[in-house]
mmCIF file of C-alpha atoms in Angstrom:
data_model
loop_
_atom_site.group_PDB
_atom_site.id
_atom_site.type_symbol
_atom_site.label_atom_id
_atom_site.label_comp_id
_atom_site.label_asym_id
_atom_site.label_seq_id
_atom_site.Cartn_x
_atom_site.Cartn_y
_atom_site.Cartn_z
ATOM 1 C CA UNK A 1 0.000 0.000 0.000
ATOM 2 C CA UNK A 2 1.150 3.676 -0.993
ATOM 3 C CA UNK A 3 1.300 5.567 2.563
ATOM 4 C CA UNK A 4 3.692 8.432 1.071
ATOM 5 C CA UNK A 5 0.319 10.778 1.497
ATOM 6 C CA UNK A 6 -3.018 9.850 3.947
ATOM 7 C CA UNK A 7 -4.636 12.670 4.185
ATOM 8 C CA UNK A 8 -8.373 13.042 2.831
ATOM 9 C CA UNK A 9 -8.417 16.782 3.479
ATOM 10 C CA UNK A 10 -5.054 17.434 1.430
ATOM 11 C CA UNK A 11 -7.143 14.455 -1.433
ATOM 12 C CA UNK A 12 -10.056 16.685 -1.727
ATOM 13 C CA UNK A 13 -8.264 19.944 -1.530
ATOM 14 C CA UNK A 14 -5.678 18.936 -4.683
ATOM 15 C CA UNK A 15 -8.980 17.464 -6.692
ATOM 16 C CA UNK A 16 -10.634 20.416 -6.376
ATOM 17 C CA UNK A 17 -7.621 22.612 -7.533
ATOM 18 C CA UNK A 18 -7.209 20.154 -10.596
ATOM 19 C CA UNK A 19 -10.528 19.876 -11.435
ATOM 20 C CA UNK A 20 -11.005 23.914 -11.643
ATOM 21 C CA UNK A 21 -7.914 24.035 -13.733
ATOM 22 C CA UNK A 22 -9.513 21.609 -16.510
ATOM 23 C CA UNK A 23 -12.199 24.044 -16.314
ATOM 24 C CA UNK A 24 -14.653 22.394 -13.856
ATOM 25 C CA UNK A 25 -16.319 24.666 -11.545
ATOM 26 C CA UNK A 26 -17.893 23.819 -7.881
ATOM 27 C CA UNK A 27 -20.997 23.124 -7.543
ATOM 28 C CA UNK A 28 -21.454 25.584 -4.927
ATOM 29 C CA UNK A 29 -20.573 28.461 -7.072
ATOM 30 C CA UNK A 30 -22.465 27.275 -9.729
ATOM 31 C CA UNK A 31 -25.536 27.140 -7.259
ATOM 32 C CA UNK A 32 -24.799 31.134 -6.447
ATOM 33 C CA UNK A 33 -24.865 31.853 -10.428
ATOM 34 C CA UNK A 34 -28.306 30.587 -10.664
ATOM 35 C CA UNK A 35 -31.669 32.650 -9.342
ATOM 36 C CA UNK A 36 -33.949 30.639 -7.481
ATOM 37 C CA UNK A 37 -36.738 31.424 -9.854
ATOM 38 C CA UNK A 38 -35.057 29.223 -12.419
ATOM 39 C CA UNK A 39 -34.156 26.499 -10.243
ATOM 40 C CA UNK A 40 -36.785 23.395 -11.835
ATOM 41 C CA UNK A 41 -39.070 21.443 -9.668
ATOM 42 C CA UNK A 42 -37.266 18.061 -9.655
ATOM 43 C CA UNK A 43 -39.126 14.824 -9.090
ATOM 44 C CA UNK A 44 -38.035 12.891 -6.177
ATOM 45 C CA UNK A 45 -33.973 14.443 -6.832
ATOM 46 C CA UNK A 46 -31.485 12.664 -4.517
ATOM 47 C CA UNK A 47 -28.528 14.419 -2.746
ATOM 48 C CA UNK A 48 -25.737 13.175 -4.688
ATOM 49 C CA UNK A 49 -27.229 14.688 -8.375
ATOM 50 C CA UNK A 50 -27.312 18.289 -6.869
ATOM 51 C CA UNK A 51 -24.531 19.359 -9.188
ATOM 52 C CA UNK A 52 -26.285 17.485 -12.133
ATOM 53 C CA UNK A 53 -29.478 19.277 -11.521
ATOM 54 C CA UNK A 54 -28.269 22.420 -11.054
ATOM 55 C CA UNK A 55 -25.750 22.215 -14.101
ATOM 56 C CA UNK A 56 -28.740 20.913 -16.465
ATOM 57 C CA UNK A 57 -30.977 23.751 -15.358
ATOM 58 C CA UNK A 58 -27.935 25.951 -16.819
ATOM 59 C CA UNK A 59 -27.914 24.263 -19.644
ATOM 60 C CA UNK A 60 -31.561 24.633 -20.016
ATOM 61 C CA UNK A 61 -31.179 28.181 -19.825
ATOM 62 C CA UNK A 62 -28.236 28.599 -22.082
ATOM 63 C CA UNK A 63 -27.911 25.752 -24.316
ATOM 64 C CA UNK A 64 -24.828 26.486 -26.150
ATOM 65 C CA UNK A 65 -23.124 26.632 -22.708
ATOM 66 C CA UNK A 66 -22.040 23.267 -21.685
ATOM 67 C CA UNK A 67 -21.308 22.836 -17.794
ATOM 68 C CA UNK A 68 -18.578 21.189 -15.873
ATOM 69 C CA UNK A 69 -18.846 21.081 -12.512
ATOM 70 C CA UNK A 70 -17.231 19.187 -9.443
ATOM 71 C CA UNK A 71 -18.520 18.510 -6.043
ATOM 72 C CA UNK A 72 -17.765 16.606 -2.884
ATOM 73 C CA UNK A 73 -19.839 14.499 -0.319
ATOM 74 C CA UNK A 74 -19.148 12.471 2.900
ATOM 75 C CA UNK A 75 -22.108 10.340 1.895
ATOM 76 C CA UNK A 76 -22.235 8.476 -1.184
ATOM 77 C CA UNK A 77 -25.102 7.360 -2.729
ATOM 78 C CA UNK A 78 -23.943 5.209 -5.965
ATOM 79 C CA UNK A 79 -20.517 3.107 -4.412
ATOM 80 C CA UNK A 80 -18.892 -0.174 -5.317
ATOM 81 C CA UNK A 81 -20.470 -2.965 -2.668
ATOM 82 C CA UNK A 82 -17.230 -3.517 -1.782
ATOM 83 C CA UNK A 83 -16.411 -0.067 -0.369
ATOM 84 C CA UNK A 84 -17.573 0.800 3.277
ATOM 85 C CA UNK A 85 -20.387 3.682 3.329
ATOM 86 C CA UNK A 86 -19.490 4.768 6.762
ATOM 87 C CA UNK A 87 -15.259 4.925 5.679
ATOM 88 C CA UNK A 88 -16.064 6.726 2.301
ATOM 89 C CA UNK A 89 -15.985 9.884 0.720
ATOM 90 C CA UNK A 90 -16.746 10.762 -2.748
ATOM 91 C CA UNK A 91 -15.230 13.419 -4.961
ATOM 92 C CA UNK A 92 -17.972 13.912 -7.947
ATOM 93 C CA UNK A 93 -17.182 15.365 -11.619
ATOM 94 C CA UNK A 94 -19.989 16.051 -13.998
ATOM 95 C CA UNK A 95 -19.868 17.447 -17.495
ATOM 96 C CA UNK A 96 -23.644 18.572 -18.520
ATOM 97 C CA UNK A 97 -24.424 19.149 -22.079
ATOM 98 C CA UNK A 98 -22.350 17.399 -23.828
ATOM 99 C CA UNK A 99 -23.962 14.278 -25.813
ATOM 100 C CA UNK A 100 -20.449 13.392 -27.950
ATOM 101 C CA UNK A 101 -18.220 11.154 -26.605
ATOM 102 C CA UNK A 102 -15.621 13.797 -25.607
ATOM 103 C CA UNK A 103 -18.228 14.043 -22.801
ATOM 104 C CA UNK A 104 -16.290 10.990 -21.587
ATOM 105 C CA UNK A 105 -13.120 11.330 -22.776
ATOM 106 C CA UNK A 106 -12.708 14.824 -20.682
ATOM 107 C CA UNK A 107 -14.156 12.979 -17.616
ATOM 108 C CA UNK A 108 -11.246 10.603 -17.748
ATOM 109 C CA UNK A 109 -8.925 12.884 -18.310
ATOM 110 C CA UNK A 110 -9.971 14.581 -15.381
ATOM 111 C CA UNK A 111 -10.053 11.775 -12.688
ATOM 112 C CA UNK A 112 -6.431 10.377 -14.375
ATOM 113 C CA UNK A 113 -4.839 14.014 -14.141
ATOM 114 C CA UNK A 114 -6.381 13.899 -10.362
ATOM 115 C CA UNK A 115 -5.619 10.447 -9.102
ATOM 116 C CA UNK A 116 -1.535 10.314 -10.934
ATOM 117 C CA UNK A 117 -1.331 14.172 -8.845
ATOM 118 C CA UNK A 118 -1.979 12.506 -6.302
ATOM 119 C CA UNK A 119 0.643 9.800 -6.682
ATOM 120 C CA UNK A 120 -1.835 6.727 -7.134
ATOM 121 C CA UNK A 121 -0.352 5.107 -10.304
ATOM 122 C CA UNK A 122 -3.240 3.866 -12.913
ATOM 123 C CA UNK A 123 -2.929 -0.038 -13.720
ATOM 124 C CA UNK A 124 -6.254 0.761 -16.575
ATOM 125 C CA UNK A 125 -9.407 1.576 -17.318
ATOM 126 C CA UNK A 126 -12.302 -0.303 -17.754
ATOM 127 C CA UNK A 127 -14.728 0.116 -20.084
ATOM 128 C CA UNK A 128 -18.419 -1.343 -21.309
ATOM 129 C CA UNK A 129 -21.800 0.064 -22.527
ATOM 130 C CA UNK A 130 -25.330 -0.775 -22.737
ATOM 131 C CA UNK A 131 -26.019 1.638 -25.266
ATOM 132 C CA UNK A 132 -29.306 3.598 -25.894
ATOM 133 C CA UNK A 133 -32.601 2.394 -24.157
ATOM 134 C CA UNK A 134 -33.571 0.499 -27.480
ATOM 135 C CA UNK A 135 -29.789 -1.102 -27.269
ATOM 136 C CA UNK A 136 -29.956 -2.206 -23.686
ATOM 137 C CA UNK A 137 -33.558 -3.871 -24.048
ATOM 138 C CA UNK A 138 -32.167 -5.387 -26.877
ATOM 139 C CA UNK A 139 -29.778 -7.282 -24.430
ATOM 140 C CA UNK A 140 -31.930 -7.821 -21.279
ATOM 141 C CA UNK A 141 -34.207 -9.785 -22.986
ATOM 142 C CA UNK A 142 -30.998 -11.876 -24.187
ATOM 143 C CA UNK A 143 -29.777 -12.127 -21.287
ATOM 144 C CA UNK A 144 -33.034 -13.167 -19.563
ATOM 145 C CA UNK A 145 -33.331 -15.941 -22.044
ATOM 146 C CA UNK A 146 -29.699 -17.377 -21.724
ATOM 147 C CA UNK A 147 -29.837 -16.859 -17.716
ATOM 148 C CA UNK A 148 -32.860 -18.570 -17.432
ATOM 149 C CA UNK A 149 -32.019 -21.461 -19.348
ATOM 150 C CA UNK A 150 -28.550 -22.226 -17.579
ATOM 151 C CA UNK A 151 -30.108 -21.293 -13.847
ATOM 152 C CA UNK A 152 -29.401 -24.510 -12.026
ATOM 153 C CA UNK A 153 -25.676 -23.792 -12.834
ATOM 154 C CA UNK A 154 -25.528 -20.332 -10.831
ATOM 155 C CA UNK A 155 -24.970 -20.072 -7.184
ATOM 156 C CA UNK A 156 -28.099 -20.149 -4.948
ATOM 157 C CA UNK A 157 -27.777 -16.946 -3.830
ATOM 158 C CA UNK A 158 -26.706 -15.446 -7.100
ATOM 159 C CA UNK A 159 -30.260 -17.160 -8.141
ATOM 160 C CA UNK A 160 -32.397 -16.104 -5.392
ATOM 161 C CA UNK A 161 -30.880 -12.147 -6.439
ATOM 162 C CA UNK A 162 -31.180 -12.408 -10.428
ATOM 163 C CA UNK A 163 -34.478 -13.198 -9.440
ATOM 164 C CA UNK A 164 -35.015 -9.237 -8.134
ATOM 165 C CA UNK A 165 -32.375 -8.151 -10.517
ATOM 166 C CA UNK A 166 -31.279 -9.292 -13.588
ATOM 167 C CA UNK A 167 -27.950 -8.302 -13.344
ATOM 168 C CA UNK A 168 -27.304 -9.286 -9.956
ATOM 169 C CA UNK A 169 -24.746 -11.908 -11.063
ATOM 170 C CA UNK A 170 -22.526 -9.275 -12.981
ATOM 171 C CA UNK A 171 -21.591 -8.519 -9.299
ATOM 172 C CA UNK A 172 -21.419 -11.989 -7.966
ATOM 173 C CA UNK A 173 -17.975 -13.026 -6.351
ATOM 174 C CA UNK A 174 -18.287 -16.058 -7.310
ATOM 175 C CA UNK A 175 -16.061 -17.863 -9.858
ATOM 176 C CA UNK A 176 -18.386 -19.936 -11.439
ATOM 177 C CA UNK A 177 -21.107 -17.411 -11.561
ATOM 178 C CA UNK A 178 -19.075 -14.891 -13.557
ATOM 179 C CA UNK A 179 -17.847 -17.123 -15.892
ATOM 180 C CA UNK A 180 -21.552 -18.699 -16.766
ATOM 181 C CA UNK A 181 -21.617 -15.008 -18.031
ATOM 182 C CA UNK A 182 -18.635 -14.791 -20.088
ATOM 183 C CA UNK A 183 -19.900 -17.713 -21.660
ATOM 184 C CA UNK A 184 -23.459 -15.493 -22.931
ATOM 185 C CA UNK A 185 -24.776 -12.432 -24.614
ATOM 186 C CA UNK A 186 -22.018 -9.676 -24.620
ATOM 187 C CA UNK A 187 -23.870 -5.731 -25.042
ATOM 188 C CA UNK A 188 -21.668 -4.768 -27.074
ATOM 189 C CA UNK A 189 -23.640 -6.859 -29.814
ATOM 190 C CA UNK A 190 -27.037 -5.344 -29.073
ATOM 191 C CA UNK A 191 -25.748 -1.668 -29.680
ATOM 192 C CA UNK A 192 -28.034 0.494 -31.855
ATOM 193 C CA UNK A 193 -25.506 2.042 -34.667
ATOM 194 C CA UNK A 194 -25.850 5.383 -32.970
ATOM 195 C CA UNK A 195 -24.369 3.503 -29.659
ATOM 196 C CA UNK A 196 -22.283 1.632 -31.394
ATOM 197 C CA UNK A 197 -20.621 4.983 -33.380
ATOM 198 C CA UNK A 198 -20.708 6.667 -29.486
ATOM 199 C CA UNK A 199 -18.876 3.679 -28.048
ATOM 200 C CA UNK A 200 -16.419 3.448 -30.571
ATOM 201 C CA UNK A 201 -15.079 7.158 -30.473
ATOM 202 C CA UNK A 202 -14.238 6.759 -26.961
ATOM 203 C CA UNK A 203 -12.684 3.927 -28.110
ATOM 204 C CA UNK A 204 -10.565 5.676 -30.099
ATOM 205 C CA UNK A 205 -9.938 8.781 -28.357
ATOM 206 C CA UNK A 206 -8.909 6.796 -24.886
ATOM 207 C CA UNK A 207 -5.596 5.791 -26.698
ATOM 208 C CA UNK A 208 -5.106 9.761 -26.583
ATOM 209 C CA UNK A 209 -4.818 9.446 -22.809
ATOM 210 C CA UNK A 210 -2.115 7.301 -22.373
ATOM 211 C CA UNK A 211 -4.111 4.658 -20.220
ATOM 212 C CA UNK A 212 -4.202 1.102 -20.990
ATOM 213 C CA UNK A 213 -7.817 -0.205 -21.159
ATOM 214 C CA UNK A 214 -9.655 -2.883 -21.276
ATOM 215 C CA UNK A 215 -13.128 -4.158 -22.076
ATOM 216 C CA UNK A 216 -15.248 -5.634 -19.392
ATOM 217 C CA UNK A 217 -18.076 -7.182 -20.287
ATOM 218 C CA UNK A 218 -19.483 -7.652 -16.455
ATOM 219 C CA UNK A 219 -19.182 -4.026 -15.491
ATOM 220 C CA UNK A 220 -22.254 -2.537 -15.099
ATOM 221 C CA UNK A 221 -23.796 1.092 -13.788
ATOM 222 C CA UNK A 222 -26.103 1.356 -11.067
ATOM 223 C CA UNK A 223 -30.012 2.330 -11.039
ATOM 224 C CA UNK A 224 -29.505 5.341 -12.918
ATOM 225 C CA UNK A 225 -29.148 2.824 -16.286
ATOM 226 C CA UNK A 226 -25.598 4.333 -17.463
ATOM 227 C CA UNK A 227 -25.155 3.841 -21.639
ATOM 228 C CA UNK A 228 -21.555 3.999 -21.128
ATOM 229 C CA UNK A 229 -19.497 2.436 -17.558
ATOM 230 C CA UNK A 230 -16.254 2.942 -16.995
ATOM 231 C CA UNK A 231 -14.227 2.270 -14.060
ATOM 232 C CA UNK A 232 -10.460 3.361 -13.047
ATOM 233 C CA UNK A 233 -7.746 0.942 -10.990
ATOM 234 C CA UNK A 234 -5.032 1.797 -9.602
ATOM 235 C CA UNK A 235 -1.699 -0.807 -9.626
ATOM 236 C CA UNK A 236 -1.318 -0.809 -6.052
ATOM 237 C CA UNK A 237 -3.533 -0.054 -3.092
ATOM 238 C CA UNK A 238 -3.544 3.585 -2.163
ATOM 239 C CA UNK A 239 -3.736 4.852 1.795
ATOM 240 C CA UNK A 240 -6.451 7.661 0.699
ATOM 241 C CA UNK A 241 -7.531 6.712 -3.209
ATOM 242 C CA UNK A 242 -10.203 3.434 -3.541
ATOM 243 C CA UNK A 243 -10.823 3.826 -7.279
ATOM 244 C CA UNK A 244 -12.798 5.366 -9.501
ATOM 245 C CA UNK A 245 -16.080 4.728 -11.464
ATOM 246 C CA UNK A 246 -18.557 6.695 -14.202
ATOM 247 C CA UNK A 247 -20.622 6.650 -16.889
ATOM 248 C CA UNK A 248 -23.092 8.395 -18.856
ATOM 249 C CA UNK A 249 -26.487 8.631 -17.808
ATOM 250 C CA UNK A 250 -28.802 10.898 -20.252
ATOM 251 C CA UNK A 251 -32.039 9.099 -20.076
ATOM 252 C CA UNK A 252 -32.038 9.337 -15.891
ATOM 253 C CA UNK A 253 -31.263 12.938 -16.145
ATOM 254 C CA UNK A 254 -34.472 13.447 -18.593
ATOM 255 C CA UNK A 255 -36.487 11.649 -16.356
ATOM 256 C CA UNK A 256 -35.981 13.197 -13.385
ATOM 257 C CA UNK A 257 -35.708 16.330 -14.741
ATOM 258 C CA UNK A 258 -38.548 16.108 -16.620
ATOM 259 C CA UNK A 259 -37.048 17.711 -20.161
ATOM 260 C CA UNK A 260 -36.718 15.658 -23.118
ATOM 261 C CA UNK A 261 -33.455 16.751 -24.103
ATOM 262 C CA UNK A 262 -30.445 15.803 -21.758
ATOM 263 C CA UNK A 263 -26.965 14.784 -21.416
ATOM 264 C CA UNK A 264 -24.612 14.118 -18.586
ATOM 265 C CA UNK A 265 -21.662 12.463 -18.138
ATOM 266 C CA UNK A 266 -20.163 11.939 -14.032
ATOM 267 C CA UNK A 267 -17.507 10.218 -12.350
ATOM 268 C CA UNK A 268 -16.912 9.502 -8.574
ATOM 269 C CA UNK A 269 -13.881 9.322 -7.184
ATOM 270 C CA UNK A 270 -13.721 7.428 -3.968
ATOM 271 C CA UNK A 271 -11.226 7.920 -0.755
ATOM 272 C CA UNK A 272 -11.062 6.895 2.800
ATOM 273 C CA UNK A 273 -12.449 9.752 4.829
ATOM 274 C CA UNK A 274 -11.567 9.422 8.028
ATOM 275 C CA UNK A 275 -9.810 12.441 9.717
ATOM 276 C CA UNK A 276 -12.061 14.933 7.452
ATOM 277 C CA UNK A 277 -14.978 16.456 9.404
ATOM 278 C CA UNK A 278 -18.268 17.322 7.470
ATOM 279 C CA UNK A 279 -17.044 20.728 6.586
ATOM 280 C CA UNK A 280 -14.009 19.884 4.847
ATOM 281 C CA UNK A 281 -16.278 18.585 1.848
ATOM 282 C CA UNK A 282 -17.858 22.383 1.267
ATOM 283 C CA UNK A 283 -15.139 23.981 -1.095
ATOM 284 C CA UNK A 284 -13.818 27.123 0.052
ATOM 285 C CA UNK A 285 -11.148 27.928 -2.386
ATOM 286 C CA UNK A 286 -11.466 30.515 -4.244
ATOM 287 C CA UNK A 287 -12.220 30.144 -8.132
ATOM 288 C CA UNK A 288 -9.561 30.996 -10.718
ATOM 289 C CA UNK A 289 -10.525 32.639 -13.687
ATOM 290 C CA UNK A 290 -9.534 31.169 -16.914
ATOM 291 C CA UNK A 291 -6.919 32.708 -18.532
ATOM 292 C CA UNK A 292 -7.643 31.202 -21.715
ATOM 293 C CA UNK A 293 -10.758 29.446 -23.405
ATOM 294 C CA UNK A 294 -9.635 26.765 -25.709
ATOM 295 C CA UNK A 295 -11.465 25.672 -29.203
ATOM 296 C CA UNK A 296 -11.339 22.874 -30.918
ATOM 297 C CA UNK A 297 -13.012 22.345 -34.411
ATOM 298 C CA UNK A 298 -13.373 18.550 -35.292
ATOM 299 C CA UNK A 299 -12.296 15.117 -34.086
ATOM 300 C CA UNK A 300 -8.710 15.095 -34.828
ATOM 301 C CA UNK A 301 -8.423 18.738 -32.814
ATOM 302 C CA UNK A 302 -10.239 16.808 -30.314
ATOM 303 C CA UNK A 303 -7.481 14.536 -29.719
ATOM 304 C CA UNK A 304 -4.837 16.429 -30.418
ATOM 305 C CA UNK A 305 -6.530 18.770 -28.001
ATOM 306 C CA UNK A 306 -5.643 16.064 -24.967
ATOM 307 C CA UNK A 307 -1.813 17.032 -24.936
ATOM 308 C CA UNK A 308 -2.817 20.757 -25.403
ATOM 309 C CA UNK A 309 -5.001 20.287 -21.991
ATOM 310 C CA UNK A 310 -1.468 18.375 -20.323
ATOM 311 C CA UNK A 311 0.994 21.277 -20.977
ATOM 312 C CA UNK A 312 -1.706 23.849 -19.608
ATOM 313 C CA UNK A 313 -1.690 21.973 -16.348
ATOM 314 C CA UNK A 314 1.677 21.491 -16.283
ATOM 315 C CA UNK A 315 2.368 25.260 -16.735
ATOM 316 C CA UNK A 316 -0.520 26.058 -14.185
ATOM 317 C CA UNK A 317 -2.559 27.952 -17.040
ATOM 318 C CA UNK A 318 -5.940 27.607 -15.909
ATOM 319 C CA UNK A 319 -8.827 26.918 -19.295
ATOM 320 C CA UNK A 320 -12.084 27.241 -19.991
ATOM 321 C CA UNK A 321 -12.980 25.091 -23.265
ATOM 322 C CA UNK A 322 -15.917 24.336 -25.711
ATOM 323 C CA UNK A 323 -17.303 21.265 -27.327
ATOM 324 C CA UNK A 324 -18.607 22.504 -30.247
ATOM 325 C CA UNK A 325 -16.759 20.619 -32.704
ATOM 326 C CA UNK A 326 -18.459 22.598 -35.733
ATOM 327 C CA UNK A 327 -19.200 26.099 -34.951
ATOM 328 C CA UNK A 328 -16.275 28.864 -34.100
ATOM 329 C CA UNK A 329 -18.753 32.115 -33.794
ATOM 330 C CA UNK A 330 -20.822 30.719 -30.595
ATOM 331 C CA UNK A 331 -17.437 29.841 -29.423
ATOM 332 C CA UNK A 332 -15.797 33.078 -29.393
ATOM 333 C CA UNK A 333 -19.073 34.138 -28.298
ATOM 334 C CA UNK A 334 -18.805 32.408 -25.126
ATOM 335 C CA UNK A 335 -14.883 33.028 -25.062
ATOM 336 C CA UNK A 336 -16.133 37.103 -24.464
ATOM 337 C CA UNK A 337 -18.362 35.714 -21.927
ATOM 338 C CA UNK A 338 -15.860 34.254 -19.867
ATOM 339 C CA UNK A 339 -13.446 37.132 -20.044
ATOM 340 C CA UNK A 340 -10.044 35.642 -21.154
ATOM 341 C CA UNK A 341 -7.907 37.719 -22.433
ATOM 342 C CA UNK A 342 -6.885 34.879 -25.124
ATOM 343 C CA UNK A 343 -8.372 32.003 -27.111
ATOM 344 C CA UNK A 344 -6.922 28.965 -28.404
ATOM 345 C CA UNK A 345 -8.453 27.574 -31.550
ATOM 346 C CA UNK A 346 -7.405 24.473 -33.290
ATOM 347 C CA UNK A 347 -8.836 23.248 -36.318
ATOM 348 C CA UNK A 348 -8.142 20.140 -38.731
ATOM 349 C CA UNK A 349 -5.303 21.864 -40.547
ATOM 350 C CA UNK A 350 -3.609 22.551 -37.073
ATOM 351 C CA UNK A 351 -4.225 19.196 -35.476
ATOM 352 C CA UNK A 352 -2.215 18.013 -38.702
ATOM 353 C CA UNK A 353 0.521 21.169 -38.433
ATOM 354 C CA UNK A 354 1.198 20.689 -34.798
ATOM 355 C CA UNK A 355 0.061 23.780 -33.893
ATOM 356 C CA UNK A 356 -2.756 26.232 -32.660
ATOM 357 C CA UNK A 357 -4.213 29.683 -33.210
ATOM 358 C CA UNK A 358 -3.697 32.046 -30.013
ATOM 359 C CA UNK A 359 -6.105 35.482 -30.999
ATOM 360 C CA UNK A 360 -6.157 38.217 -28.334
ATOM 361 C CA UNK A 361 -9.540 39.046 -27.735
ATOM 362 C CA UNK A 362 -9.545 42.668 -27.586
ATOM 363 C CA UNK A 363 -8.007 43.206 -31.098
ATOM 364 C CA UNK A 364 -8.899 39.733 -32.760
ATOM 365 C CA UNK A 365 -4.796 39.898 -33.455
ATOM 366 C CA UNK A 366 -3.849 36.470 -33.865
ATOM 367 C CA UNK A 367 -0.614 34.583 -33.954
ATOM 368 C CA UNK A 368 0.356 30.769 -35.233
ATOM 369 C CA UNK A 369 2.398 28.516 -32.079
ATOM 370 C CA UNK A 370 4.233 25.376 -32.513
ATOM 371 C CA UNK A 371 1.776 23.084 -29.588
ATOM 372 C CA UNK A 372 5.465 22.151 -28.115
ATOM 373 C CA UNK A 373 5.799 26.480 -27.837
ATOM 374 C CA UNK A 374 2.310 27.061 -26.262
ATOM 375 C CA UNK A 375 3.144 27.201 -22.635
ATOM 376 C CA UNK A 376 6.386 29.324 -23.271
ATOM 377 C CA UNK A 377 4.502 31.762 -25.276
ATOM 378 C CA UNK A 378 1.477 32.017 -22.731
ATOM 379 C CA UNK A 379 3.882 32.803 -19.658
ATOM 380 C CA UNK A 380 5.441 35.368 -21.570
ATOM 381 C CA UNK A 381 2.197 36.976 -21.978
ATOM 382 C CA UNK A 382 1.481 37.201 -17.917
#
């Protein structure tokens, strides 16, 4: 076990600074922004989706403003069975708005650039989907059919369970149990091609992390019926860090908001808490304004834009980004909005070139960087 840092307080203190500086905001702050005339009547809305809520009813309001927003809780809601509720803590990421699969792909970034600050090295990332409603009935009824036919070979209690829950044996210990379900259905071949096109980009884009992954065809969400699971391990057991597990959940978010359009993507990162008293979970730091709001225009930028998003933290240049992969105008828009006094912009022809676009905002003066040059040239522009 890691012991070189046990300290939740110090944990949730460094994930907040990260998370700001990839352009997440708490979900405090984000509560102030909002008048409580447009705060929606939500339907029986737990605890742990406050920042969800509150983020979508931005989004509501200003749809071409996606929202990112972190919070923190000494009461989980949605935890691994094999964590301890009254020894956890969660640290929560959501990104609202966002229905591409960079949704994800920033997510991950986010909890990896969190947990490897921390000093936790990552052994991989897990991955599976269940894909659109359509998709994921699709395999149920599959499922239900191969399950019930091979019953007598599952556990007793796994039986007694898949009984209430279908998936019940997904999270089975057992040996046996888990690899009866190897042997059937996989989602994967139920996906809708809308799914299946969603699935595969993060697919693709994950390689631009630098992770190893894996697929795993047991991992499933929770009750909030995630399309997309992921989950994050760590090689060696951590004094503070658990592990780490999200997925996108669009269709729960509709429902209990009661819209018809909605898309979320969250993550939970989950630490030993003892030693931090309530209070320590309310975050009092003080927000940094972005100092630049970065574009990118397409999928290649998209990826390319990954390394961008490493040398900004590295160089401590806190960013405020967009994922609008088509439009530059609404972008810019909401560059002026923020208040930086520079925007990034890479396109197709710069994702190629190895470079990026930095225009000044008050003059629309723009000059061409080498990506390698980027932090160099921002510092000299403190």
């Amino acid at each position: 076990m890691s012991t070189a840092r046990i300290s939740p307080v110090s944990f949730l203190k460094l994930s907040a600074d990260v998370a700001s500086f990839y352009g997440f905001r708490s979900v405090r702050n984000i509560e102030r922004t909002l008048k409580r005339r447009e705060r929606p009547a939500l339907r029986g809305a737990p605890a742990y989706a406050a920042a969800a809520h509150l983020s979508a009813t931005k989004v509501a309001l200003r749809p071409q403003e996606p929202v990112l927003a972190f919070y923190a809780t000494p009461s989980p809601v949605h935890m691994p069975e094999r964590f301890s509720q009254k020894e956890t803590g969660e640290f929560g990421l959501c990104v609202v708005g966002v229905g591409e699969s960079v949704g994800e792909i920033v997510i991950l970034k986010t909890v990896s650039a969190i947990v490897s600050e921390w000093g936790a090295p990552i052994a991989r990332v897990r991955l599976n989907t269940l894909g659109d409603r359509d998709s994921k009935e699709r395999y149920e009824r599959e499922l239900l059919s191969y399950t019930r036919r091979r019953t007598s070979e599952f556990d007793p209690t796994c039986q007694e369970n898949m009984a209430r829950n279908l998936f019940a044996a997904h999270v089975c210990k057992h040996d046996s149990c888990r690899a009866l379900l190897m042997e059937g259905p996989r989602s994967v071949n139920f996906l809708s091609e809308k799914s299946r096109a969603h699935f595969r980009g993060i697919l693709e884009q994950i390689e631009g992390l630098g992770l190893a992954y894996e697929l795993d065809d047991l991992l499933i969400g929770d009750s909030r019926n995630q399309h997309t699971i992921f989950a994050v391990d760590l090689k060696e057991q951590d004094a503070t860090v658990l592990g780490s597990i999200g997925g996108r959940w669009d269709e729960h978010l509709r429902r209990t908001t009661g819209r018809k359009e909605g898309a979320i993507v969250s993550a939970s990162i989950y630490f030993r808490k003892k030693g931090a008293a309530r209070g320590n979970f309310i975050s009092k730091s003080k927000e940094r304004a972005p100092k630049v709001f970065f574009v990118q225009l397409g999928s290649r930028a998209k990826l390319q834009g990954l390394s961008v998003l490493d040398m900004l933290w590295q160089a401590r240049v806190p960013v405020s980004q967009s994922f609008d992969s088509s439009r530059l105008s609404p972008q810019q828009n909401a560059a002026g909005s923020v208040g930086v006094s520079h925007v990034l912009i890479m396109g197709q022809r710069e994702a190629l070139d190895g470079t990026i676009i930095v225009r000044e905002t008050k003059n629309n003066s723009q000059t061409i960087v080498a990506v390698g040059q980027l932090p160099r040239f921002l510092k000299n522009l403190r």
